[in-house]
Coordinates of C-alpha atoms in Angstrom, one line a residue:
F1 CA 94.7 116.7 105.9
P2 CA 95.0 116.9 109.4
L3 CA 94.8 113.0 110.7
L4 CA 92.9 114.3 114.0
A5 CA 90.7 115.6 111.8
L6 CA 89.9 112.6 109.8
Y7 CA 89.8 110.1 113.3
A8 CA 87.3 112.6 114.6
A9 CA 85.0 112.6 111.6
A10 CA 84.7 108.9 111.5
G11 CA 84.2 108.9 115.1
L12 CA 81.2 111.5 114.3
L13 CA 80.2 109.3 111.5
F14 CA 80.2 105.9 112.4
P15 CA 79.5 103.8 115.4
L16 CA 82.6 103.6 117.7
P17 CA 83.6 100.0 116.8
A18 CA 83.2 101.0 113.2
A19 CA 84.8 104.0 113.6
L20 CA 88.0 102.6 115.2
L21 CA 88.2 99.7 112.7
V22 CA 87.7 102.1 109.6
N23 CA 90.9 104.4 111.2
L24 CA 92.8 101.5 111.9
A25 CA 92.8 100.6 108.3
G26 CA 93.4 104.1 107.2
L27 CA 96.3 104.2 109.3
L28 CA 97.5 101.0 107.7
V29 CA 96.9 102.0 104.1
G30 CA 98.7 105.4 105.4
V31 CA 102.0 103.9 106.2
T32 CA 102.0 101.0 103.8
V33 CA 102.1 103.3 100.4
P34 CA 105.4 105.4 101.7
Y35 CA 107.1 101.9 102.8
G36 CA 106.3 100.5 99.7
V37 CA 107.7 103.5 97.7
G38 CA 110.9 103.6 100.4
R39 CA 111.2 99.8 99.7
F40 CA 111.0 100.7 95.6
A41 CA 113.3 103.4 95.9
G42 CA 116.0 101.9 98.5
G43 CA 119.1 103.6 99.9
D44 CA 119.1 106.3 97.4
L45 CA 115.7 107.8 98.5
V46 CA 117.4 107.2 102.4
D47 CA 120.4 109.5 101.3
S48 CA 118.3 112.3 99.9
L49 CA 116.0 112.3 102.6
Q50 CA 119.2 112.1 105.1
K51 CA 120.0 115.8 103.7
K52 CA 116.3 117.2 103.9
Y53 CA 116.2 115.9 107.4
K54 CA 119.4 115.4 109.6
K55 CA 117.7 113.3 112.3
I56 CA 117.3 110.2 109.8
A57 CA 120.9 109.4 110.1
R58 CA 120.2 108.8 113.8
I59 CA 116.9 106.7 112.9
N60 CA 119.3 104.5 110.6
E61 CA 121.9 104.3 113.7
M62 CA 118.9 103.1 116.6
K63 CA 117.4 100.4 114.3
R64 CA 119.6 97.6 115.2
D65 CA 118.0 95.4 117.4
N66 CA 114.1 95.2 117.8
E67 CA 112.4 97.0 114.6
L68 CA 109.1 96.1 116.1
F69 CA 109.8 98.5 118.7
F70 CA 111.7 100.8 117.1
A71 CA 108.7 101.6 114.5
F72 CA 106.7 101.8 117.7
F73 CA 109.2 104.0 119.3
L74 CA 109.2 106.5 115.8
R75 CA 105.2 107.1 115.7
I76 CA 104.3 107.0 119.6
I77 CA 107.0 110.5 120.0
A78 CA 105.9 111.6 116.3
V79 CA 108.7 113.9 115.5
L80 CA 109.6 113.3 111.8
P81 CA 106.2 113.2 109.1
G82 CA 104.8 110.1 109.5
D83 CA 105.6 109.9 105.8
V84 CA 109.2 109.7 106.0
V85 CA 109.3 107.2 109.0
S86 CA 107.5 105.1 106.4
M87 CA 109.9 105.6 102.9
V88 CA 112.8 105.3 105.3
L89 CA 111.7 102.4 106.9
G90 CA 111.0 100.7 104.2
A91 CA 114.2 101.8 102.1
S92 CA 116.3 100.2 104.8
G93 CA 114.6 96.8 104.0
M94 CA 112.8 96.6 107.6
T95 CA 110.5 93.5 107.6
Y96 CA 107.0 94.7 106.5
W97 CA 105.0 93.0 109.6
K98 CA 107.4 94.6 112.1
F99 CA 107.0 97.4 110.5
A100 CA 103.3 97.5 110.2
A101 CA 103.0 96.4 113.9
G102 CA 104.9 99.2 115.5
S103 CA 103.6 101.4 112.8
L104 CA 100.1 100.8 113.8
L105 CA 100.8 100.7 117.6
G106 CA 102.7 103.7 117.7
L107 CA 99.9 105.5 116.5
L108 CA 96.6 103.8 118.0
P109 CA 97.0 105.9 121.0
V110 CA 96.6 109.2 119.5
M111 CA 93.7 107.5 116.3
A112 CA 91.8 105.9 119.7
A113 CA 91.8 108.6 121.8
A114 CA 90.7 111.2 118.4
T115 CA 88.3 109.0 117.3
V116 CA 86.3 108.5 121.0
A117 CA 86.7 112.2 121.4
G118 CA 84.8 112.5 117.7
S119 CA 82.4 110.5 118.6
S120 CA 81.1 112.9 121.3
L121 CA 81.6 116.2 119.1
S122 CA 77.9 116.5 119.0
D123 CA 78.5 117.4 122.8
P124 CA 81.5 119.3 123.1
T125 CA 81.2 119.8 127.1
S126 CA 80.6 116.1 127.8
P127 CA 83.2 114.2 130.2
V128 CA 83.9 112.1 127.1
F129 CA 85.1 114.4 124.9
L130 CA 86.9 116.3 127.3
V131 CA 89.0 113.5 128.7
T132 CA 89.8 112.1 125.5
A133 CA 90.4 115.2 123.8
A134 CA 92.8 116.3 126.9
L135 CA 94.5 112.7 126.0
V136 CA 95.0 113.8 122.9
V137 CA 96.8 116.5 124.0
L138 CA 98.5 115.1 126.7
L139 CA 100.0 112.4 124.2
S140 CA 101.0 114.6 121.9
V141 CA 103.0 117.2 124.8
G142 CA 104.5 113.4 126.4
S143 CA 105.7 112.5 123.0
F144 CA 107.7 115.9 122.4
V145 CA 109.0 116.0 125.7
L146 CA 110.0 111.9 125.7
W147 CA 111.7 112.6 122.4
R148 CA 113.6 115.9 124.1
V149 CA 114.8 114.0 127.3
I150 CA 116.1 110.9 124.9
G151 CA 117.8 113.4 122.5
R152 CA 119.4 115.3 125.7
K153 CA 120.9 112.2 127.4
K154 CA 122.2 110.9 124.1
Q155 CA 123.5 114.4 123.8
A156 CA 125.3 114.6 127.2
A157 CA 126.6 110.6 126.6
G158 CA 128.6 112.1 123.5
P159 CA 128.4 110.9 120.0
D160 CA 130.2 107.2 120.8
A161 CA 127.0 106.5 123.4
E162 CA 123.9 104.0 121.5

């Protein structure tokens, strides 16, 4: 089910602070379960996922220095399915608290904006709804553009660039 719809539904059904907490708890569960699957499955899972998603190999190469920032970065750019990211990071042995903190921080901007938009859904012409809906779109487009720019810079730098 589309996460944006769930975020907005929580914003519509609960007072805003409670909706944000409900969505945050849901995100934590939503990233933890596939992380655990990956942690349990180990390297064989990463190998099979690398065959399906070619970008996974690059993920393992990039994860070296700062796990928390790396988890944040993968979530904020959102170019791979979230469950795949969680499974790969779990299978790679990433520390859980760094994974969880980075994932939640990376998912938070879109979740918060969509939750606020949902809280004002009863009046879709209100400035709150229009601004937060635009923010969700800008965050999504911005993450895609960021991913493309980084990909082009790495490609221009050559295969030995890190």
